[in-house]
XYZ file of C-alpha atoms in Angstrom:
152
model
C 92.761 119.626 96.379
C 91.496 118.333 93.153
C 93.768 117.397 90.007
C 92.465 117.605 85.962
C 89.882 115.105 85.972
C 88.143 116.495 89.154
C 88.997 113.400 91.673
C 89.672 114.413 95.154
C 93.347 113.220 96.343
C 93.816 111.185 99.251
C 96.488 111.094 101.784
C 99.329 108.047 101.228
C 96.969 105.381 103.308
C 93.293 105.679 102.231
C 95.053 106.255 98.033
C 97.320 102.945 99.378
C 93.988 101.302 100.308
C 92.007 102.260 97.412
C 94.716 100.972 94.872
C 94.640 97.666 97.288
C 90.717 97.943 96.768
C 90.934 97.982 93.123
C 94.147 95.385 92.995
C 92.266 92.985 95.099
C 89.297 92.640 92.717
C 91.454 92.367 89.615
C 93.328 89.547 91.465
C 90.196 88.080 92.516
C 89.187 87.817 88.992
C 92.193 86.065 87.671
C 92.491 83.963 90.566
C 88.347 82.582 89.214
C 90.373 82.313 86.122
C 93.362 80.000 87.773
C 90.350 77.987 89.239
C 88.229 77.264 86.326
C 91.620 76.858 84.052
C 92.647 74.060 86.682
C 89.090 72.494 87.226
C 88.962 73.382 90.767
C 92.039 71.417 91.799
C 93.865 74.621 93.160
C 91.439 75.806 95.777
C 93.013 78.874 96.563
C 90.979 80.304 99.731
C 91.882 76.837 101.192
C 95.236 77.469 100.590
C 95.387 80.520 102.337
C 93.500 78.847 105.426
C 96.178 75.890 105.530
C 98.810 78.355 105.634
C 97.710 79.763 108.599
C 97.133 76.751 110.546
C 93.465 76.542 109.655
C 92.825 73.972 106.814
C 89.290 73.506 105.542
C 87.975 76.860 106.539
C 87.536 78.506 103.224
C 85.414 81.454 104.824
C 89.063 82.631 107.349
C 90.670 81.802 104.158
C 88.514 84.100 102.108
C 88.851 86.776 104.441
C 92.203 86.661 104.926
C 92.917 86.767 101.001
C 91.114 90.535 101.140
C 92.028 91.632 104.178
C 96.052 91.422 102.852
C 95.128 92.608 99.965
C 92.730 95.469 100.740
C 95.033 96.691 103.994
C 98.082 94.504 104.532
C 100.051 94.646 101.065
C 99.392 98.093 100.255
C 100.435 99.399 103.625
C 103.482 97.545 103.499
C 103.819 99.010 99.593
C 103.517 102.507 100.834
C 105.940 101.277 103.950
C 109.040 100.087 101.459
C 108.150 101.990 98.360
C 110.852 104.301 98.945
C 113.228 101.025 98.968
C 111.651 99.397 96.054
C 113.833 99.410 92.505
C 111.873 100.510 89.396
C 111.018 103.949 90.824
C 109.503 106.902 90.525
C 106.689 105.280 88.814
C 104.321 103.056 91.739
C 102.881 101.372 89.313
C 106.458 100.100 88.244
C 107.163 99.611 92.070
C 104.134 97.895 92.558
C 105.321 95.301 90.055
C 108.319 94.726 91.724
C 106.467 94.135 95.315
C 104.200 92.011 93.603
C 106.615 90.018 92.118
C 107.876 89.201 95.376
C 104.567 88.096 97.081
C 103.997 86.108 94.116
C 107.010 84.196 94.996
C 105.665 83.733 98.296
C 102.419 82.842 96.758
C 103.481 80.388 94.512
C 106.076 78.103 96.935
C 103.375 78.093 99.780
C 100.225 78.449 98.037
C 100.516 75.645 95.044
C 99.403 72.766 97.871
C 99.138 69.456 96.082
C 98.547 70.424 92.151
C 101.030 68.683 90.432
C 103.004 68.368 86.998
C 102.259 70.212 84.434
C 99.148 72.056 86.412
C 101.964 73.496 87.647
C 103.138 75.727 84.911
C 99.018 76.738 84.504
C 99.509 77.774 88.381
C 102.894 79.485 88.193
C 101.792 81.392 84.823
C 98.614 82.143 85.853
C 99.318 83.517 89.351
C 102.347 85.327 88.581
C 100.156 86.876 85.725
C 97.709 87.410 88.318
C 100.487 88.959 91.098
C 101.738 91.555 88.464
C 98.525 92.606 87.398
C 97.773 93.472 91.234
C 100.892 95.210 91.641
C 100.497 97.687 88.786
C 97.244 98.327 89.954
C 98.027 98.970 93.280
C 100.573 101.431 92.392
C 98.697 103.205 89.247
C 95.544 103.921 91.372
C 97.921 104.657 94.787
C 99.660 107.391 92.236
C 96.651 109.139 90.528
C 95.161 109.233 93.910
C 97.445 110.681 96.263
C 98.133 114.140 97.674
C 101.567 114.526 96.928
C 102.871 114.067 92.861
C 105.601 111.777 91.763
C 108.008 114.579 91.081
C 107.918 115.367 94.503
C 108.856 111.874 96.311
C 111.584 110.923 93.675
């Protein structure tokens, strides 16, 4: 099936993972962003690799930031959306689950940046979160088989 525009729709996974696809790389951007902004000092792949036991391994680090958000977060989306305020609308739901791995984000992810960097971190990363979250759900929606109408 094909809608207006002539894009083939997806079944809920592959539309989850191409909305993750397209989230990832807008995060991706804004997280260079966060790093020049802060001069380096945030080292977020690093990050990532420390919270998994693995500090100073930027490459697991690296991987790991895509692999969640290419596969893990936008499975889990399509898991709870059903459960997740702000509905119909994914995009609006993907806000809301972004909001919440932002939270996440920020309290594990900030390692030793201090005051005021801080508020440059928060700002910039919840700015970052949201932006991944809308995008998730906008591309998950205008990609899938079934139409909004029909899940609310």
């Amino acid at each position: 099936m094909e809608d207006y525009v002539g894009m083939a729709k997806m079944n809920r996974p592959s539309s989850a993972i191409a909305g993750g696809i397209a989230g990832t790389a807008i995060l991706s951007l804004l997280m260079i962003l966060l790093e020049v902004q802060t001069r380096s000092q945030v080292h977020i792949f690093d990050a990532i690799a420390r919270f998994v036991g693995l500090p100073n391994n930027i490459l697991i680090g690296f991987v790991l930031f895509v692999a969640a958000g290419v596969f893990a977060w936008p499975l889990l989306f399509i898991a709870l959306e059903p459960y997740i305020p702000r509905g119909p609308d994914p995009a609006a739901r993907g806000i809301v689950f972004a909001f919440v791995l932002w939270l996440a984000f920020v309290i594990a992810g900030r390692g030793s940046i201090g005051w005021p960097l801080i508020i440059v971190y928060a700002g910039l990363t919840l700015l970052a979160h949201l932006a991944y979250g809308f995008t998730l759900g906008a591309v998950y929606a205008s990609l899938r088989e079934e139409n909004v109408a029909d899940t609310a």
